[in-house]
C-alpha positions as YAML, in Angstrom:
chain: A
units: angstrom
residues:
- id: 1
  name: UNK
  ca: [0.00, 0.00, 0.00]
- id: 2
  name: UNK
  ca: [1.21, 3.66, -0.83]
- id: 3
  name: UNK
  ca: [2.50, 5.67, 1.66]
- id: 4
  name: UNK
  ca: [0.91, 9.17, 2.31]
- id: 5
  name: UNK
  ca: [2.64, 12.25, 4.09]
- id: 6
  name: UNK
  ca: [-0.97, 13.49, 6.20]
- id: 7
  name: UNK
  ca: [-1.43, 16.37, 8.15]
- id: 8
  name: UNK
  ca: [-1.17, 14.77, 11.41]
- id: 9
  name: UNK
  ca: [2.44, 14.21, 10.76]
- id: 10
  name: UNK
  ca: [1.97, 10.35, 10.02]
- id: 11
  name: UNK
  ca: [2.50, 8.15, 7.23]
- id: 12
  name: UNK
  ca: [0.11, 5.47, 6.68]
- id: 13
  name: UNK
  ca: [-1.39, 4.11, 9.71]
- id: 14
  name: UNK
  ca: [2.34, 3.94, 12.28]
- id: 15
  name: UNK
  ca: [2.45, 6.37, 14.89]
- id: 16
  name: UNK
  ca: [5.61, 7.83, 13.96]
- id: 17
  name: UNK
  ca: [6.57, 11.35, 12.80]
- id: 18
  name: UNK
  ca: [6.84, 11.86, 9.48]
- id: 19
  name: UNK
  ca: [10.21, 13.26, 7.73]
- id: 20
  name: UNK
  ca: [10.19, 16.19, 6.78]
- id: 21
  name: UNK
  ca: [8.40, 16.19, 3.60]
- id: 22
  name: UNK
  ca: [10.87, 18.08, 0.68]
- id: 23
  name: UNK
  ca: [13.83, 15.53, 2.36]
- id: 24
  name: UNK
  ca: [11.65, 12.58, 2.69]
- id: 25
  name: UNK
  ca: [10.57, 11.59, -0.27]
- id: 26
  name: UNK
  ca: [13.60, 13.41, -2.15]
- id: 27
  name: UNK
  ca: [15.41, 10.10, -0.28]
- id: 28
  name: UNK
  ca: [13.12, 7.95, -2.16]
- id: 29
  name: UNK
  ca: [14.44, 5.77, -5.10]
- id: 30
  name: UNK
  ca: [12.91, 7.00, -8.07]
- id: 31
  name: UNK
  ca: [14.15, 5.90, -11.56]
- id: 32
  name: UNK
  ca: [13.50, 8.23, -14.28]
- id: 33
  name: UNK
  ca: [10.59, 7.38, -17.15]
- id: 34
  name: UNK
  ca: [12.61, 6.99, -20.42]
- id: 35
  name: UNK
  ca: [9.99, 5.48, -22.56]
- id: 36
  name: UNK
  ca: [6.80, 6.81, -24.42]
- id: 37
  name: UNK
  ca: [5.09, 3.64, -23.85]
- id: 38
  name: UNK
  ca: [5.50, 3.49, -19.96]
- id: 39
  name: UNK
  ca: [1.74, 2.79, -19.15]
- id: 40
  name: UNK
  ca: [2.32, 6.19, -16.39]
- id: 41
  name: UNK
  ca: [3.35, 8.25, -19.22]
- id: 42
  name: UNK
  ca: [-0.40, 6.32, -21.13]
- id: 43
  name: UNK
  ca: [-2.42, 7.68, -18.20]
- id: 44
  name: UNK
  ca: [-1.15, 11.20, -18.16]
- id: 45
  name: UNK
  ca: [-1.26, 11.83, -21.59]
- id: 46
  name: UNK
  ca: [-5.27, 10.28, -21.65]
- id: 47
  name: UNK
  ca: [-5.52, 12.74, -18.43]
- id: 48
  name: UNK
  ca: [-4.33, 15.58, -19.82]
- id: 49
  name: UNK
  ca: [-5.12, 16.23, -23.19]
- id: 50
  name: UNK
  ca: [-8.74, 14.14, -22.73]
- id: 51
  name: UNK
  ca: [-11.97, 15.50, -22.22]
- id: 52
  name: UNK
  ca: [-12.61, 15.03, -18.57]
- id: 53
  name: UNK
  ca: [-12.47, 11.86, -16.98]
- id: 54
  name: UNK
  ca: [-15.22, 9.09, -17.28]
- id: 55
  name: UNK
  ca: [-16.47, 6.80, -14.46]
- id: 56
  name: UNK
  ca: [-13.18, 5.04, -12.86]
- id: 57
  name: UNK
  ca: [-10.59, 7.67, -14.91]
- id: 58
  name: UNK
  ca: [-7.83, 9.78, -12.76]
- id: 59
  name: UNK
  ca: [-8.66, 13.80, -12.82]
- id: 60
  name: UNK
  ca: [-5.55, 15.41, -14.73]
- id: 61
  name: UNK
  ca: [-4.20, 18.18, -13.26]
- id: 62
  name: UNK
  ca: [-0.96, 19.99, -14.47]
- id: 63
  name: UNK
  ca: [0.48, 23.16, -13.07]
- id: 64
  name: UNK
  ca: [2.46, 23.76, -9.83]
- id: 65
  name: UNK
  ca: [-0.78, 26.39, -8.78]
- id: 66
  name: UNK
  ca: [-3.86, 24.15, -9.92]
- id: 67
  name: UNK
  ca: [-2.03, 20.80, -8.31]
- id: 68
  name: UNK
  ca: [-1.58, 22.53, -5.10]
- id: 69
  name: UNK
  ca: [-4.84, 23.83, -5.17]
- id: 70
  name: UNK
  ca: [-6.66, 20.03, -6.11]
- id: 71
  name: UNK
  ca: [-4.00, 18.88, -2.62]
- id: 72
  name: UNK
  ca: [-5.52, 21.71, -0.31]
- id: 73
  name: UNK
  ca: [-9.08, 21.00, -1.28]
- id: 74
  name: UNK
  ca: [-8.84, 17.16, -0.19]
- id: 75
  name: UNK
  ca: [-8.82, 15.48, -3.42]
- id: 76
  name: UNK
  ca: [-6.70, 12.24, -3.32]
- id: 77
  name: UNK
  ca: [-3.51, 11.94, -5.18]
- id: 78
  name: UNK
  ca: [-2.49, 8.79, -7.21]
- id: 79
  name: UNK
  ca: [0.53, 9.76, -8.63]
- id: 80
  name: UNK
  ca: [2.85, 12.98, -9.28]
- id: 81
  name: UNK
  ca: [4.97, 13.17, -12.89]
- id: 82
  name: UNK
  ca: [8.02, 15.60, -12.43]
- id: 83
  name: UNK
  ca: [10.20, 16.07, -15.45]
- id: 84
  name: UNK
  ca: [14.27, 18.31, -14.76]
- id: 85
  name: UNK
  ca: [12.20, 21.53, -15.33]
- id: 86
  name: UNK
  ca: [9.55, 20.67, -12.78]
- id: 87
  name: UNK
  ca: [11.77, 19.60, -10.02]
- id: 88
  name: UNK
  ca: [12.09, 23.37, -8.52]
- id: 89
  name: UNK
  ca: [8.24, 23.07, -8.15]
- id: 90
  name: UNK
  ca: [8.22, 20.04, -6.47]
- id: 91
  name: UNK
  ca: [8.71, 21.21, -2.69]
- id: 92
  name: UNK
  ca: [6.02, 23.40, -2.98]
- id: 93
  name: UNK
  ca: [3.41, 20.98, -3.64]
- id: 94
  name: UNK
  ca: [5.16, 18.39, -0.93]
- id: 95
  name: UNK
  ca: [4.49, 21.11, 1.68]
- id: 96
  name: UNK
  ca: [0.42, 21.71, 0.49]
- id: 97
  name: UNK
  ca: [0.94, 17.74, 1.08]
- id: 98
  name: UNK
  ca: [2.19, 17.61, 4.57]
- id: 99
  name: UNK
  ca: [-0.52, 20.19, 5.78]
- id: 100
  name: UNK
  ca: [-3.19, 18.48, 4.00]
- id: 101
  name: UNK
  ca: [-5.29, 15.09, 4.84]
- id: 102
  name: UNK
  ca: [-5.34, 12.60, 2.07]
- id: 103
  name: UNK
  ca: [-1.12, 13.59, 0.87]
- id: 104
  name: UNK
  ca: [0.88, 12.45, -1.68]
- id: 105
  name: UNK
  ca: [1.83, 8.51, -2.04]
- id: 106
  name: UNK
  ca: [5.37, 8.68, -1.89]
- id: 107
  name: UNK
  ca: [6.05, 5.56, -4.01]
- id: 108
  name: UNK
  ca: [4.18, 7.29, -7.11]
- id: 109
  name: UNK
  ca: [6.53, 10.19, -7.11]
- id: 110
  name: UNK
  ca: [7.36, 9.64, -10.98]
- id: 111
  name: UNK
  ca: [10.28, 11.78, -12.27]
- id: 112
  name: UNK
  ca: [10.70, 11.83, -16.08]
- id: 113
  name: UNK
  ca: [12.61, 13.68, -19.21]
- id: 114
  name: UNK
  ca: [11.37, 17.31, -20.06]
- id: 115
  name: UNK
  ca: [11.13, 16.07, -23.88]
- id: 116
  name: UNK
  ca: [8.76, 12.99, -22.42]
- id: 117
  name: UNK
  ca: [7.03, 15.21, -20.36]
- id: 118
  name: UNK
  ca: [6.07, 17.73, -22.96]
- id: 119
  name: UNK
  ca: [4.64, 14.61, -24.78]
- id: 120
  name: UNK
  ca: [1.95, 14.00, -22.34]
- id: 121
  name: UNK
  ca: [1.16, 17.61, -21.35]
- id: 122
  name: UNK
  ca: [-2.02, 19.55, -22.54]
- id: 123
  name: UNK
  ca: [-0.36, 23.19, -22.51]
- id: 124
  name: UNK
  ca: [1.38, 25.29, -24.63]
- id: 125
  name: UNK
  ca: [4.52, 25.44, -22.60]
- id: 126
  name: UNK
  ca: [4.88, 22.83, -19.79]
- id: 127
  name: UNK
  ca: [5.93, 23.21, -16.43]
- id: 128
  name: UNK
  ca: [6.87, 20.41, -15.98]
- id: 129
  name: UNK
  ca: [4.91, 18.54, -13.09]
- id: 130
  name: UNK
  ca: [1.63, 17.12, -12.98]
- id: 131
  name: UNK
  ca: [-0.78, 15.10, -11.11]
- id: 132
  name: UNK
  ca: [-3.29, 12.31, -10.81]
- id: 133
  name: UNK
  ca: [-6.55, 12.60, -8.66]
- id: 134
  name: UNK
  ca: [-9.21, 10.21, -7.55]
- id: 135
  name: UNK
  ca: [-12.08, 12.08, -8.85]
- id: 136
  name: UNK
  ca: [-14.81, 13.24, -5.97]
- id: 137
  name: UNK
  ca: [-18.55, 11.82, -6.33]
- id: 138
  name: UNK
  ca: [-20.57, 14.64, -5.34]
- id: 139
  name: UNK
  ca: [-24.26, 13.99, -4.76]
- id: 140
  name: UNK
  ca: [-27.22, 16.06, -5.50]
- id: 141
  name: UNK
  ca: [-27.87, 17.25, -2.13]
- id: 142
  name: UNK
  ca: [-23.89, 18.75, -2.20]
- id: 143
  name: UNK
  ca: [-25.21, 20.89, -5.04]
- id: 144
  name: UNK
  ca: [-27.79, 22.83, -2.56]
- id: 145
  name: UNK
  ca: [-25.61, 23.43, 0.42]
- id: 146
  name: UNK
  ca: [-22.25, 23.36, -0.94]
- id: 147
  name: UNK
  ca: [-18.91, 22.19, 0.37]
- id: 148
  name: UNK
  ca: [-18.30, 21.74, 3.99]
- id: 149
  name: UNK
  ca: [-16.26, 24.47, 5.69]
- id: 150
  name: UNK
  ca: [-12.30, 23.09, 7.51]
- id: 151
  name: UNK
  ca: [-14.79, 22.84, 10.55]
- id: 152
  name: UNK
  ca: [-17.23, 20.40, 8.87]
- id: 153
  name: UNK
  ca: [-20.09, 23.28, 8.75]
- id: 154
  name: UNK
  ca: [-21.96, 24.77, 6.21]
- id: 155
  name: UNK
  ca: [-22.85, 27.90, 5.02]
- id: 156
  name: UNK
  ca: [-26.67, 28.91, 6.06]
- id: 157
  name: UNK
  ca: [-27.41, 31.15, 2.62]
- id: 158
  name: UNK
  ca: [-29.66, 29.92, 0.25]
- id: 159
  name: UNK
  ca: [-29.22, 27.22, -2.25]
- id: 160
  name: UNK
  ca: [-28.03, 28.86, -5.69]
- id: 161
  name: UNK
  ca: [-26.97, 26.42, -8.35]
- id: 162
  name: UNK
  ca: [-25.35, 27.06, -11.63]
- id: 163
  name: UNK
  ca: [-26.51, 25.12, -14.35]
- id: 164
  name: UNK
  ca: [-24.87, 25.03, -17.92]
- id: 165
  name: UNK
  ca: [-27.13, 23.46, -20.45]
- id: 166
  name: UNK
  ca: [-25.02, 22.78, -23.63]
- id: 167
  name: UNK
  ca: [-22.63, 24.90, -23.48]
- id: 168
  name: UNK
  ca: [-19.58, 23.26, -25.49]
- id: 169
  name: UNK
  ca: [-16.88, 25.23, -25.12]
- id: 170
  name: UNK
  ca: [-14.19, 24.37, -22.06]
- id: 171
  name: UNK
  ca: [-13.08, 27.65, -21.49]
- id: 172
  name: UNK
  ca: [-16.68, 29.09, -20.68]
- id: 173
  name: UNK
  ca: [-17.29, 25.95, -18.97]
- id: 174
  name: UNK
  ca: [-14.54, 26.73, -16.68]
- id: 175
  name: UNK
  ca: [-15.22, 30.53, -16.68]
- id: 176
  name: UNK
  ca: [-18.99, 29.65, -15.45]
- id: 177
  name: UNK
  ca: [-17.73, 27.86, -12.46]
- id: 178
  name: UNK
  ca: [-15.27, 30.02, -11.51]
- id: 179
  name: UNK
  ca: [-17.88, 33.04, -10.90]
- id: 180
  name: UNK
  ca: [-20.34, 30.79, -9.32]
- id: 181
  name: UNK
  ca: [-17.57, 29.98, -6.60]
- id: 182
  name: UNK
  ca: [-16.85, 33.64, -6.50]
- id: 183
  name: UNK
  ca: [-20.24, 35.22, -6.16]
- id: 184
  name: UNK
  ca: [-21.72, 32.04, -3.88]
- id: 185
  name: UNK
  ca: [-22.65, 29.29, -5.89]
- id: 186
  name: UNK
  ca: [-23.43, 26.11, -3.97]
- id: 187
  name: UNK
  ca: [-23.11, 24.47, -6.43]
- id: 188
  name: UNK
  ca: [-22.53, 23.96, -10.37]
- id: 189
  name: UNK
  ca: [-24.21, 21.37, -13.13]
- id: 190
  name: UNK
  ca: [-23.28, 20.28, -16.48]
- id: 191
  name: UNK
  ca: [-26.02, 18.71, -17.97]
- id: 192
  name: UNK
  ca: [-25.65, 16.31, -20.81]
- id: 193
  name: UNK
  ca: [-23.85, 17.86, -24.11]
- id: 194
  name: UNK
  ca: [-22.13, 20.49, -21.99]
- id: 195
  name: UNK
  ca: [-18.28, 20.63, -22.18]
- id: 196
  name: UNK
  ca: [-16.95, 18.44, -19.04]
- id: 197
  name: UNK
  ca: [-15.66, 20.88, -15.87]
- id: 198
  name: UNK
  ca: [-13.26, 18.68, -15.24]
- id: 199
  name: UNK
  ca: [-11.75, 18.55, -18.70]
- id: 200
  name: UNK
  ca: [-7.79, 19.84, -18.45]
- id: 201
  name: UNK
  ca: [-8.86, 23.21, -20.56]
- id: 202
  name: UNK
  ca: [-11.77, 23.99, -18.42]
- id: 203
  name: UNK
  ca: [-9.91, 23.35, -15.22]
- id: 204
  name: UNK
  ca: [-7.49, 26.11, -16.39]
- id: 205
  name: UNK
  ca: [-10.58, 28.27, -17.13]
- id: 206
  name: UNK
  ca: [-11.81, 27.69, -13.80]
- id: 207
  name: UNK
  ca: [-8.31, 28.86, -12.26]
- id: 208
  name: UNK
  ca: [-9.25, 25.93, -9.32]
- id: 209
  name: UNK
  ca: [-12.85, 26.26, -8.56]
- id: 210
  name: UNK
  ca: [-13.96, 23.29, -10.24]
- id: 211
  name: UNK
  ca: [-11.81, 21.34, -7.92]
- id: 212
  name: UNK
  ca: [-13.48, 23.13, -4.70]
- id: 213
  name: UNK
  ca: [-16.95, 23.70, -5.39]
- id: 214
  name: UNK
  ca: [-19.65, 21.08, -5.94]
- id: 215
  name: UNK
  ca: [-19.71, 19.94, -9.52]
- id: 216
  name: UNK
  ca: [-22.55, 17.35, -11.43]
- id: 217
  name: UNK
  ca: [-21.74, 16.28, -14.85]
- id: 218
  name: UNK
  ca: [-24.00, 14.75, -16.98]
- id: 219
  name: UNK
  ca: [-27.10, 14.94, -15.61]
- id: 220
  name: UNK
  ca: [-30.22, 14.49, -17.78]
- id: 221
  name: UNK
  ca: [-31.94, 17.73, -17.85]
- id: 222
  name: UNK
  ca: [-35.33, 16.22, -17.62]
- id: 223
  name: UNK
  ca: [-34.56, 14.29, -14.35]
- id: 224
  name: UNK
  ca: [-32.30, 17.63, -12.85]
- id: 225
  name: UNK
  ca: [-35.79, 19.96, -13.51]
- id: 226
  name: UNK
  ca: [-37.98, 17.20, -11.42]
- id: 227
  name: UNK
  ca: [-35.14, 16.89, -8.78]
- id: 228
  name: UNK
  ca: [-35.13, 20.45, -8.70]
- id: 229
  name: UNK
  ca: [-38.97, 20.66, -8.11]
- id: 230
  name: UNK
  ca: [-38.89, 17.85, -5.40]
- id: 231
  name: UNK
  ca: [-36.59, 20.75, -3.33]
- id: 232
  name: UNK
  ca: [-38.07, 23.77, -4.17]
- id: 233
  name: UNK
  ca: [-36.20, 25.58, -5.65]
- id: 234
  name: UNK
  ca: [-36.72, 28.29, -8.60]
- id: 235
  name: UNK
  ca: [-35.99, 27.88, -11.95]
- id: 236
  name: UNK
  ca: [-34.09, 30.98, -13.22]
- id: 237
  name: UNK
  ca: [-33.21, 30.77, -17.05]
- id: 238
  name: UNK
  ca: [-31.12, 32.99, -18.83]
- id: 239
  name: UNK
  ca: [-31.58, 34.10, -22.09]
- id: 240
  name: UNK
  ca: [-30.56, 36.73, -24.38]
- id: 241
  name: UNK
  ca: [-33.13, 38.81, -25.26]
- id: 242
  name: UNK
  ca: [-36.52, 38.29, -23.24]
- id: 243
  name: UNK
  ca: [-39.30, 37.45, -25.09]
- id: 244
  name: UNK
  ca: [-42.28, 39.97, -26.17]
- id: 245
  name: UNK
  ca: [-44.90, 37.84, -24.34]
- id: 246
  name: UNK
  ca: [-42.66, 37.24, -21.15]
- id: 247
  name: UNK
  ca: [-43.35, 38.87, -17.51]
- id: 248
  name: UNK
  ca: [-40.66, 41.47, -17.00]
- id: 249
  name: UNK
  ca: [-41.22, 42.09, -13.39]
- id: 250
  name: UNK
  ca: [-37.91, 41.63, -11.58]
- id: 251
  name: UNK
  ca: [-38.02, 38.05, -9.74]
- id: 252
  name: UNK
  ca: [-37.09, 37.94, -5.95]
- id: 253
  name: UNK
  ca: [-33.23, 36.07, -6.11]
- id: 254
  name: UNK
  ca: [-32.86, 35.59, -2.49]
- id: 255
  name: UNK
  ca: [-34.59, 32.37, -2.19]
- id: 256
  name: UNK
  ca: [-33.33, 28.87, -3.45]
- id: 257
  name: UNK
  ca: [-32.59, 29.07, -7.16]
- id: 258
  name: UNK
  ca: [-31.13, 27.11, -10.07]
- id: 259
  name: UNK
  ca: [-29.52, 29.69, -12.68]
- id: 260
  name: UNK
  ca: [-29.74, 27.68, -16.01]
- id: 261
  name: UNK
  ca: [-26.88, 28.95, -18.69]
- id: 262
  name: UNK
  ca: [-27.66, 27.75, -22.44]
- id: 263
  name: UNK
  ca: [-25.24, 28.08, -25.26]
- id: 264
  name: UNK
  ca: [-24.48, 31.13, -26.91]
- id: 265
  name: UNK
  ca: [-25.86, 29.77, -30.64]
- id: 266
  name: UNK
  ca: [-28.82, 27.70, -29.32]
- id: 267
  name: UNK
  ca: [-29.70, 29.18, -25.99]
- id: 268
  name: UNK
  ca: [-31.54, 26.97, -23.93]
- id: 269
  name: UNK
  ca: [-33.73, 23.99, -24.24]
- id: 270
  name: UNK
  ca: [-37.44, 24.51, -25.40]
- id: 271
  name: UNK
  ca: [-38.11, 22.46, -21.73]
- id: 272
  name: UNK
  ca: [-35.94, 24.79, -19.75]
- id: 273
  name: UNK
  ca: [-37.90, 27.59, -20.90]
- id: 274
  name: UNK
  ca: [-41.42, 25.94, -20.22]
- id: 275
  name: UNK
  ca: [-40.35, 24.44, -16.64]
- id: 276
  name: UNK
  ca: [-38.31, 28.24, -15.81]
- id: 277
  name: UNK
  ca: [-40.33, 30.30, -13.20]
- id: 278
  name: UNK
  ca: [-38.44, 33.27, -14.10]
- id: 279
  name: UNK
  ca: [-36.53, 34.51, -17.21]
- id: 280
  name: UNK
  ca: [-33.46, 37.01, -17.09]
- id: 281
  name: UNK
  ca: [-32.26, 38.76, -20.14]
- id: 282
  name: UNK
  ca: [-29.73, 41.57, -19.68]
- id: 283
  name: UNK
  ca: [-29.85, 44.76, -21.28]
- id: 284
  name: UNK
  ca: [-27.56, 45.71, -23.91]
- id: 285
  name: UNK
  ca: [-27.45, 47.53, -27.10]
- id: 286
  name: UNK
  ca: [-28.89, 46.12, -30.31]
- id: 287
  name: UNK
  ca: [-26.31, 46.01, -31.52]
- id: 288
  name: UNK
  ca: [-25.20, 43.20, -29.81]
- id: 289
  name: UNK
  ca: [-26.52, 39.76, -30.69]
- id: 290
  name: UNK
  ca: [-25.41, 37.97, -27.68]
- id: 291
  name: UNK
  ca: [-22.74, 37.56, -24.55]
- id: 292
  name: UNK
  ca: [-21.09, 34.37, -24.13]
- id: 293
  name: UNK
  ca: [-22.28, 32.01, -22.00]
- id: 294
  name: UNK
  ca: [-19.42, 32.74, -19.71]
- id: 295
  name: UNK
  ca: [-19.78, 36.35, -19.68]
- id: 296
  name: UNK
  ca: [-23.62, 36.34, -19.55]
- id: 297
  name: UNK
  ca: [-23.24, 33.61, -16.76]
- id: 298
  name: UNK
  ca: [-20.80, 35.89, -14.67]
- id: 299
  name: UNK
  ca: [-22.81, 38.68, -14.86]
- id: 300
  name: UNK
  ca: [-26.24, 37.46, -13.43]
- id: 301
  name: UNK
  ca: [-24.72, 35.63, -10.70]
- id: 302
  name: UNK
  ca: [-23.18, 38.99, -9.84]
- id: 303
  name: UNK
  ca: [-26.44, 40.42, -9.86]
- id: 304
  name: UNK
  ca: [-28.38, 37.69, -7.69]
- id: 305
  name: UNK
  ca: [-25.37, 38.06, -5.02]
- id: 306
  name: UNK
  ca: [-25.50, 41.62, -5.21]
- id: 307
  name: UNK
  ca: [-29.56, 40.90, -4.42]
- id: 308
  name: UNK
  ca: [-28.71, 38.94, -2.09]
- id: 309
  name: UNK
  ca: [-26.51, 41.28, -0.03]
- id: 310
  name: UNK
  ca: [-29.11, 44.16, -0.05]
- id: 311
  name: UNK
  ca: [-31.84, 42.75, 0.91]
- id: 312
  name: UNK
  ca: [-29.84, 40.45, 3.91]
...
């Protein structure tokens, strides 16, 4: 069984101190990757230049900032590639390690060549380290009450969930979730056909959120607008321009809400529209068809937290 460096200062299950965690596992026999076919090398590249993982599939993560981040939110790590240009990195994400819970293994510590590195990577210009997570499961119910504070509470606002409903592109994807973690979100869902928040592109996008705050993916939209019902809470859709025959009264956002996003060619589902109990459009010139879904999504959560703040 791997070893883990925890925050209690123990490795595995012994009762003895840890080493320090840069010396430690720098002590460690590790033999360098020198071949493209090394099944490691296989599940990086698949993580990291895929489309989000499926059922049983490692979350990619590459990046000295977005690995520590995925450590210090919990998420379990099942191996770390470090290539020569990486290795400067490396102490940085062994101490997020040591003050975390769940640690790195220290036997998958995987050092390898720059030039093999940069043949697995999904970016531009490598950094040279990169990780392996066991993906979370989150459940519904995480959706309406969001992740658990360091002392195991939760927050006591409302329920307001994000929902993207075919929106393709990763980099809106990742945009979306990042603004629903930073104006209160509980929550985020991609429903079937939308671009996966977990893909390596949208994590980027995301700049970490999607590794903190509760995320869905693939959920039928059918069987999220009954689930959705079952709790009570409002259907909010977005759309571009409001329709002639809609109710323009402002609707009250402080209550429990579900914010759906559509894509910026289609817009949303025909049954999103029927099932919404409110429809927000925002103002803006003729001129202009359309905001992306990223932009349009950032902006009305900023406006049902600013609601939300004035009327506390």
């Amino acid at each position: 069984m791997a070893r883990r460096l925890s925050l209690s200062g123990r490795e595995g299950s012994t009762s003895r101190p840890a080493a320090k965690p840069s010396a430690g596992l720098r002590e460690a026999p590790a033999d360098t990757i020198t071949s493209r076919d090394n099944k490691w090398l296989k599940m990086f590249r698949t993580a990291l230049r895929g489309t989000g993982p499926t059922a049983g599939e490692s979350l990619g993560v590459e990046g000295p900032k977005l690995i520590e981040e995925a450590v210090r939110s919990g998420l379990e790590a099942e191996a770390l590639l470090v290539s020569e240009s990486g290795e400067a990195e490396l102490s940085r994400i062994l101490r997020a390690a040591s003050e975390s819970d769940s640690g790195v293994p220290r036997s998958r510590i995987l050092r390898t060549t720059d030039k093999l590195f940069a043949s697995v990577a999904g970016t531009e210009a490598p950094q040279g380290i990169a990780a392996l997570f066991r993906a979370r499961e989150w459940e519904f119910d995480d959706l309406l009450r969001g992740r658990a504070a360091r002392d195991g509470g939760y927050r006591s606002e409302a329920a307001l969930v994000a929902v993207m409903a075919g929106v393709q592109d990763p980099g809106n994807v990742g945009t979306v979730v990042r603004s629903a973690e930073a104006f209160g979100a509980t929550g985020v869902v991609a429903t079937r056909g939308t671009a996966d928040p977990w893909s390596p592109k949208a994590l980027r996008a995301s700049a970490g959120s999607a590794l903190r705050l509760p995320v869905v993916r693939g959920m039928a939209i059918p069987v999220l607008l009954a689930q959705l019902r079952v709790m009570g809470i409002r259907v909010i859709a977005a759309v571009s321009r409001a329709p002639d025959n809609a109710k323009l009264e402002p609707p009250d956002l402080r209550g429990k809400l579900a914010l759906f996003i559509g894509s910026e060619g289609g817009g949303l589902p025909a049954e999103v529209l029927r099932a919404a109990d409110a429809i927000l459009a925002i103002p803006m010139r003729a001129e202009v068809e359309s905001l992306n879904a990223g932009v349009a999504a950032s902006v009305l959560l900023y406006e049902i937290a600013n609601e939300r703040r004035a009327k506390a």
